[in-house]
mmCIF file of C-alpha atoms and ligand atoms in Angstrom:
data_model
loop_
_atom_site.group_PDB
_atom_site.id
_atom_site.type_symbol
_atom_site.label_atom_id
_atom_site.label_comp_id
_atom_site.label_asym_id
_atom_site.label_seq_id
_atom_site.Cartn_x
_atom_site.Cartn_y
_atom_site.Cartn_z
ATOM 1 C CA UNK A 1 -2.166 1.382 -1.021
ATOM 2 C CA UNK A 2 -5.270 -0.628 -0.633
ATOM 3 C CA UNK A 3 -8.348 0.222 1.696
ATOM 4 C CA UNK A 4 -9.912 -3.621 1.855
ATOM 5 C CA UNK A 5 -10.185 -3.557 5.533
ATOM 6 C CA UNK A 6 -12.618 -0.702 4.935
ATOM 7 C CA UNK A 7 -13.913 -1.307 1.752
ATOM 8 C CA UNK A 8 -15.029 -3.862 -0.210
ATOM 9 C CA UNK A 9 -13.376 -2.667 -3.380
ATOM 10 C CA UNK A 10 -9.823 -2.197 -4.563
ATOM 11 C CA UNK A 11 -8.274 0.859 -5.419
ATOM 12 C CA UNK A 12 -8.825 1.008 -8.558
ATOM 13 C CA UNK A 13 -12.691 0.194 -8.511
ATOM 14 C CA UNK A 14 -13.111 3.162 -6.122
ATOM 15 C CA UNK A 15 -11.014 5.543 -8.247
ATOM 16 C CA UNK A 16 -13.398 4.453 -11.177
ATOM 17 C CA UNK A 17 -16.328 4.887 -8.471
ATOM 18 C CA UNK A 18 -15.262 8.404 -8.027
ATOM 19 C CA UNK A 19 -14.771 9.205 -11.542
ATOM 20 C CA UNK A 20 -18.327 8.694 -12.148
ATOM 21 C CA UNK A 21 -19.510 11.441 -8.950
ATOM 22 C CA UNK A 22 -16.798 14.031 -9.016
ATOM 23 C CA UNK A 23 -15.042 16.486 -11.900
ATOM 24 C CA UNK A 24 -11.975 15.218 -12.928
ATOM 25 C CA UNK A 25 -10.002 18.636 -11.565
ATOM 26 C CA UNK A 26 -11.580 16.925 -8.215
ATOM 27 C CA UNK A 27 -10.398 14.126 -8.531
ATOM 28 C CA UNK A 28 -6.904 15.353 -9.343
ATOM 29 C CA UNK A 29 -7.246 17.241 -5.578
ATOM 30 C CA UNK A 30 -8.187 14.589 -3.797
ATOM 31 C CA UNK A 31 -5.753 12.405 -5.061
ATOM 32 C CA UNK A 32 -3.810 14.872 -3.615
ATOM 33 C CA UNK A 33 -5.015 15.076 -0.347
ATOM 34 C CA UNK A 34 -4.943 11.049 -0.178
ATOM 35 C CA UNK A 35 -0.992 11.634 -0.850
ATOM 36 C CA UNK A 36 -0.698 14.199 1.743
ATOM 37 C CA UNK A 37 -2.561 12.573 4.047
ATOM 38 C CA UNK A 38 0.065 9.698 4.128
ATOM 39 C CA UNK A 39 2.865 12.132 4.282
ATOM 40 C CA UNK A 40 1.439 13.532 7.572
ATOM 41 C CA UNK A 41 0.646 9.909 8.859
ATOM 42 C CA UNK A 42 3.662 9.341 8.343
ATOM 43 C CA UNK A 43 4.897 12.585 9.935
ATOM 44 C CA UNK A 44 2.722 12.162 13.064
ATOM 45 C CA UNK A 45 2.560 8.247 13.735
ATOM 46 C CA UNK A 46 -0.754 7.843 12.104
ATOM 47 C CA UNK A 47 -1.733 4.945 10.210
ATOM 48 C CA UNK A 48 -1.432 5.504 6.709
ATOM 49 C CA UNK A 49 -3.926 3.704 5.676
ATOM 50 C CA UNK A 50 -6.979 4.722 7.428
ATOM 51 C CA UNK A 51 -5.468 8.179 6.728
ATOM 52 C CA UNK A 52 -4.963 7.884 2.964
ATOM 53 C CA UNK A 53 -8.682 7.176 2.542
ATOM 54 C CA UNK A 54 -10.209 9.710 4.332
ATOM 55 C CA UNK A 55 -7.919 11.681 2.271
ATOM 56 C CA UNK A 56 -9.189 10.465 -0.413
ATOM 57 C CA UNK A 57 -12.915 10.638 0.059
ATOM 58 C CA UNK A 58 -13.425 13.485 1.527
ATOM 59 C CA UNK A 59 -15.108 15.464 -1.150
ATOM 60 C CA UNK A 60 -16.899 12.520 -2.252
ATOM 61 C CA UNK A 61 -19.941 14.530 -1.839
ATOM 62 C CA UNK A 62 -18.864 17.878 -3.432
ATOM 63 C CA UNK A 63 -20.587 17.520 -6.842
ATOM 64 C CA UNK A 64 -23.876 16.389 -5.305
ATOM 65 C CA UNK A 65 -27.142 18.739 -6.395
ATOM 66 C CA UNK A 66 -28.279 20.514 -3.301
ATOM 67 C CA UNK A 67 -31.511 18.863 -4.265
ATOM 68 C CA UNK A 68 -29.703 15.915 -3.452
ATOM 69 C CA UNK A 69 -28.282 17.365 -0.338
ATOM 70 C CA UNK A 70 -31.612 18.621 0.943
ATOM 71 C CA UNK A 71 -33.072 14.808 0.569
ATOM 72 C CA UNK A 72 -30.281 13.168 2.881
ATOM 73 C CA UNK A 73 -30.857 16.452 5.675
ATOM 74 C CA UNK A 74 -34.427 14.986 5.536
ATOM 75 C CA UNK A 75 -33.964 11.350 5.114
ATOM 76 C CA UNK A 76 -31.012 11.457 8.105
ATOM 77 C CA UNK A 77 -33.344 13.945 9.960
ATOM 78 C CA UNK A 78 -30.417 16.033 10.155
ATOM 79 C CA UNK A 79 -30.549 19.590 11.973
ATOM 80 C CA UNK A 80 -32.659 21.398 10.658
ATOM 81 C CA UNK A 81 -29.837 24.798 10.777
ATOM 82 C CA UNK A 82 -28.168 22.722 8.241
ATOM 83 C CA UNK A 83 -30.619 23.939 5.445
ATOM 84 C CA UNK A 84 -28.688 27.975 5.942
ATOM 85 C CA UNK A 85 -25.687 26.805 4.883
ATOM 86 C CA UNK A 86 -24.594 25.798 1.212
ATOM 87 C CA UNK A 87 -21.970 22.783 -0.653
ATOM 88 C CA UNK A 88 -19.144 23.994 1.555
ATOM 89 C CA UNK A 89 -20.610 22.974 4.679
ATOM 90 C CA UNK A 90 -23.119 20.100 3.245
ATOM 91 C CA UNK A 91 -20.639 18.454 1.330
ATOM 92 C CA UNK A 92 -19.086 17.136 4.587
ATOM 93 C CA UNK A 93 -21.839 17.628 7.475
ATOM 94 C CA UNK A 94 -24.352 15.497 4.758
ATOM 95 C CA UNK A 95 -21.749 14.708 2.064
ATOM 96 C CA UNK A 96 -21.197 11.737 4.792
ATOM 97 C CA UNK A 97 -24.482 9.852 4.660
ATOM 98 C CA UNK A 98 -24.121 9.977 0.711
ATOM 99 C CA UNK A 99 -20.762 7.910 1.538
ATOM 100 C CA UNK A 100 -22.525 5.354 3.728
ATOM 101 C CA UNK A 101 -25.396 4.772 1.155
ATOM 102 C CA UNK A 102 -22.871 4.238 -2.219
ATOM 103 C CA UNK A 103 -19.849 2.859 -0.555
ATOM 104 C CA UNK A 104 -21.406 1.171 2.531
ATOM 105 C CA UNK A 105 -18.036 2.881 4.533
ATOM 106 C CA UNK A 106 -18.503 2.484 8.590
ATOM 107 C CA UNK A 107 -15.384 3.967 10.063
ATOM 108 C CA UNK A 108 -16.742 6.805 12.409
ATOM 109 C CA UNK A 109 -13.119 8.184 13.024
ATOM 110 C CA UNK A 110 -13.046 8.063 8.658
ATOM 111 C CA UNK A 111 -16.218 9.460 8.679
ATOM 112 C CA UNK A 112 -15.613 12.154 11.382
ATOM 113 C CA UNK A 113 -12.867 13.209 9.366
ATOM 114 C CA UNK A 114 -14.717 13.986 6.248
ATOM 115 C CA UNK A 115 -17.372 15.592 8.619
ATOM 116 C CA UNK A 116 -15.424 18.569 9.704
ATOM 117 C CA UNK A 117 -13.102 18.390 6.705
ATOM 118 C CA UNK A 118 -14.899 22.141 6.028
ATOM 119 C CA UNK A 119 -14.498 23.395 9.598
ATOM 120 C CA UNK A 120 -12.482 22.084 11.719
ATOM 121 C CA UNK A 121 -13.756 21.205 15.255
ATOM 122 C CA UNK A 122 -12.992 22.273 19.091
ATOM 123 C CA UNK A 123 -11.487 18.693 19.950
ATOM 124 C CA UNK A 124 -9.991 17.245 16.932
ATOM 125 C CA UNK A 125 -8.759 13.628 16.386
ATOM 126 C CA UNK A 126 -5.005 13.057 14.638
ATOM 127 C CA UNK A 127 -6.817 12.003 11.694
ATOM 128 C CA UNK A 128 -9.760 15.184 11.828
ATOM 129 C CA UNK A 129 -6.774 17.514 11.505
ATOM 130 C CA UNK A 130 -4.629 15.206 8.588
ATOM 131 C CA UNK A 131 -7.446 15.541 6.485
ATOM 132 C CA UNK A 132 -8.218 19.562 7.447
ATOM 133 C CA UNK A 133 -4.379 20.021 6.935
ATOM 134 C CA UNK A 134 -3.831 18.089 3.641
ATOM 135 C CA UNK A 135 -6.697 19.204 2.080
ATOM 136 C CA UNK A 136 -5.390 22.648 2.832
ATOM 137 C CA UNK A 137 -1.954 21.983 1.673
ATOM 138 C CA UNK A 138 -1.726 19.461 -1.087
ATOM 139 C CA UNK A 139 0.200 19.690 -4.134
ATOM 140 C CA UNK A 140 -2.205 21.414 -6.232
ATOM 141 C CA UNK A 141 -2.927 23.850 -4.297
ATOM 142 C CA UNK A 142 -1.820 27.565 -4.983
ATOM 143 C CA UNK A 143 -2.196 30.431 -3.058
ATOM 144 C CA UNK A 144 -0.886 32.997 -1.482
ATOM 145 C CA UNK A 145 0.522 31.674 2.231
ATOM 146 C CA UNK A 146 0.384 27.920 1.097
ATOM 147 C CA UNK A 147 4.313 27.748 1.097
ATOM 148 C CA UNK A 148 4.057 29.042 4.948
ATOM 149 C CA UNK A 149 1.154 26.423 6.048
ATOM 150 C CA UNK A 150 3.443 23.225 4.204
ATOM 151 C CA UNK A 151 6.211 24.193 6.286
ATOM 152 C CA UNK A 152 4.247 25.000 9.700
ATOM 153 C CA UNK A 153 2.301 21.118 8.826
ATOM 154 C CA UNK A 154 6.312 19.585 8.491
ATOM 155 C CA UNK A 155 6.789 20.684 12.256
ATOM 156 C CA UNK A 156 3.271 21.235 14.097
ATOM 157 C CA UNK A 157 -0.256 19.713 13.096
ATOM 158 C CA UNK A 158 -1.719 22.048 15.936
ATOM 159 C CA UNK A 159 -0.085 24.898 14.171
ATOM 160 C CA UNK A 160 -1.202 24.274 10.677
ATOM 161 C CA UNK A 161 -4.496 23.858 12.011
ATOM 162 C CA UNK A 162 -4.469 27.157 14.034
ATOM 163 C CA UNK A 163 -2.558 28.891 11.027
ATOM 164 C CA UNK A 164 -5.193 27.148 8.076
ATOM 165 C CA UNK A 165 -8.367 28.332 9.772
ATOM 166 C CA UNK A 166 -6.545 32.145 10.498
ATOM 167 C CA UNK A 167 -6.299 32.464 7.026
ATOM 168 C CA UNK A 168 -9.515 30.796 6.206
ATOM 169 C CA UNK A 169 -11.225 33.290 8.441
ATOM 170 C CA UNK A 170 -9.148 36.022 7.311
ATOM 171 C CA UNK A 171 -10.560 35.066 3.736
ATOM 172 C CA UNK A 172 -14.589 34.730 4.390
ATOM 173 C CA UNK A 173 -14.189 38.470 6.317
ATOM 174 C CA UNK A 174 -12.650 40.179 3.063
ATOM 175 C CA UNK A 175 -15.051 38.191 0.839
ATOM 176 C CA UNK A 176 -17.648 39.313 3.356
ATOM 177 C CA UNK A 177 -18.971 35.455 3.618
ATOM 178 C CA UNK A 178 -20.968 34.390 6.381
ATOM 179 C CA UNK A 179 -18.401 31.783 8.769
ATOM 180 C CA UNK A 180 -19.846 29.003 10.220
ATOM 181 C CA UNK A 181 -19.734 28.765 14.086
ATOM 182 C CA UNK A 182 -17.947 25.920 13.670
ATOM 183 C CA UNK A 183 -14.812 27.389 12.450
ATOM 184 C CA UNK A 184 -14.670 29.645 14.748
ATOM 185 C CA UNK A 185 -14.917 27.921 17.346
ATOM 186 C CA UNK A 186 -11.560 25.620 15.932
ATOM 187 C CA UNK A 187 -10.032 29.406 15.966
ATOM 188 C CA UNK A 188 -10.411 29.389 19.498
ATOM 189 C CA UNK A 189 -9.690 26.018 20.633
ATOM 190 C CA UNK A 190 -6.584 26.096 18.440
ATOM 191 C CA UNK A 191 -5.365 29.261 17.922
ATOM 192 C CA UNK A 192 -3.043 29.899 20.975
ATOM 193 C CA UNK A 193 -0.340 27.165 18.926
ATOM 194 C CA UNK A 194 0.089 29.969 16.716
ATOM 195 C CA UNK A 195 2.118 32.178 19.402
ATOM 196 C CA UNK A 196 4.224 28.808 19.511
ATOM 197 C CA UNK A 197 8.270 28.666 19.041
HETATM 198 FE FE1 FE2 B 1 -14.020 19.894 0.770
HETATM 199 FE FE1 FE2 B 2 -10.508 19.376 -0.567
#
């Protein structure tokens, strides 16, 4: 896979850059998401290069410090309510500004898919859905329900979005953790797909 259409560097050079900004385990996960994004793109007639790059970059900002996220929120005058959240939300919503700074990536579709990869949204593009689902089912993932999610993703991306979102909300409730309003919007927009055959 080459990402020259979107980036001024080879995939090998990009991997070297990623080694400097995320942990080894995180990079393994990002490469797993890249591979799964390419698979889902082939299944759903989508551009494999675009999907692969979005997957490979989706957690670029995961290991940034909180101070760096707060700096980005300030510099780009982002929504103040973002400050109530944490790395889980910031590495997508705010991380895309770091990706633009560091890599010069400008593709709006890729940046949007990375922005929403944790929460989804009520109106997801095909690329948004591919990255959201691939993040959940990539080969390194191992948790109850992951095989069910993998099976659903082979058949229907919309149903996989719904399944993943319902599982995520159940998990957050069980752990007594807050749920981002956009995760609830994703659930409301996609839950009906769970009742499809
Ligand atoms: Fe993430
Ligand atoms: Fe991820």
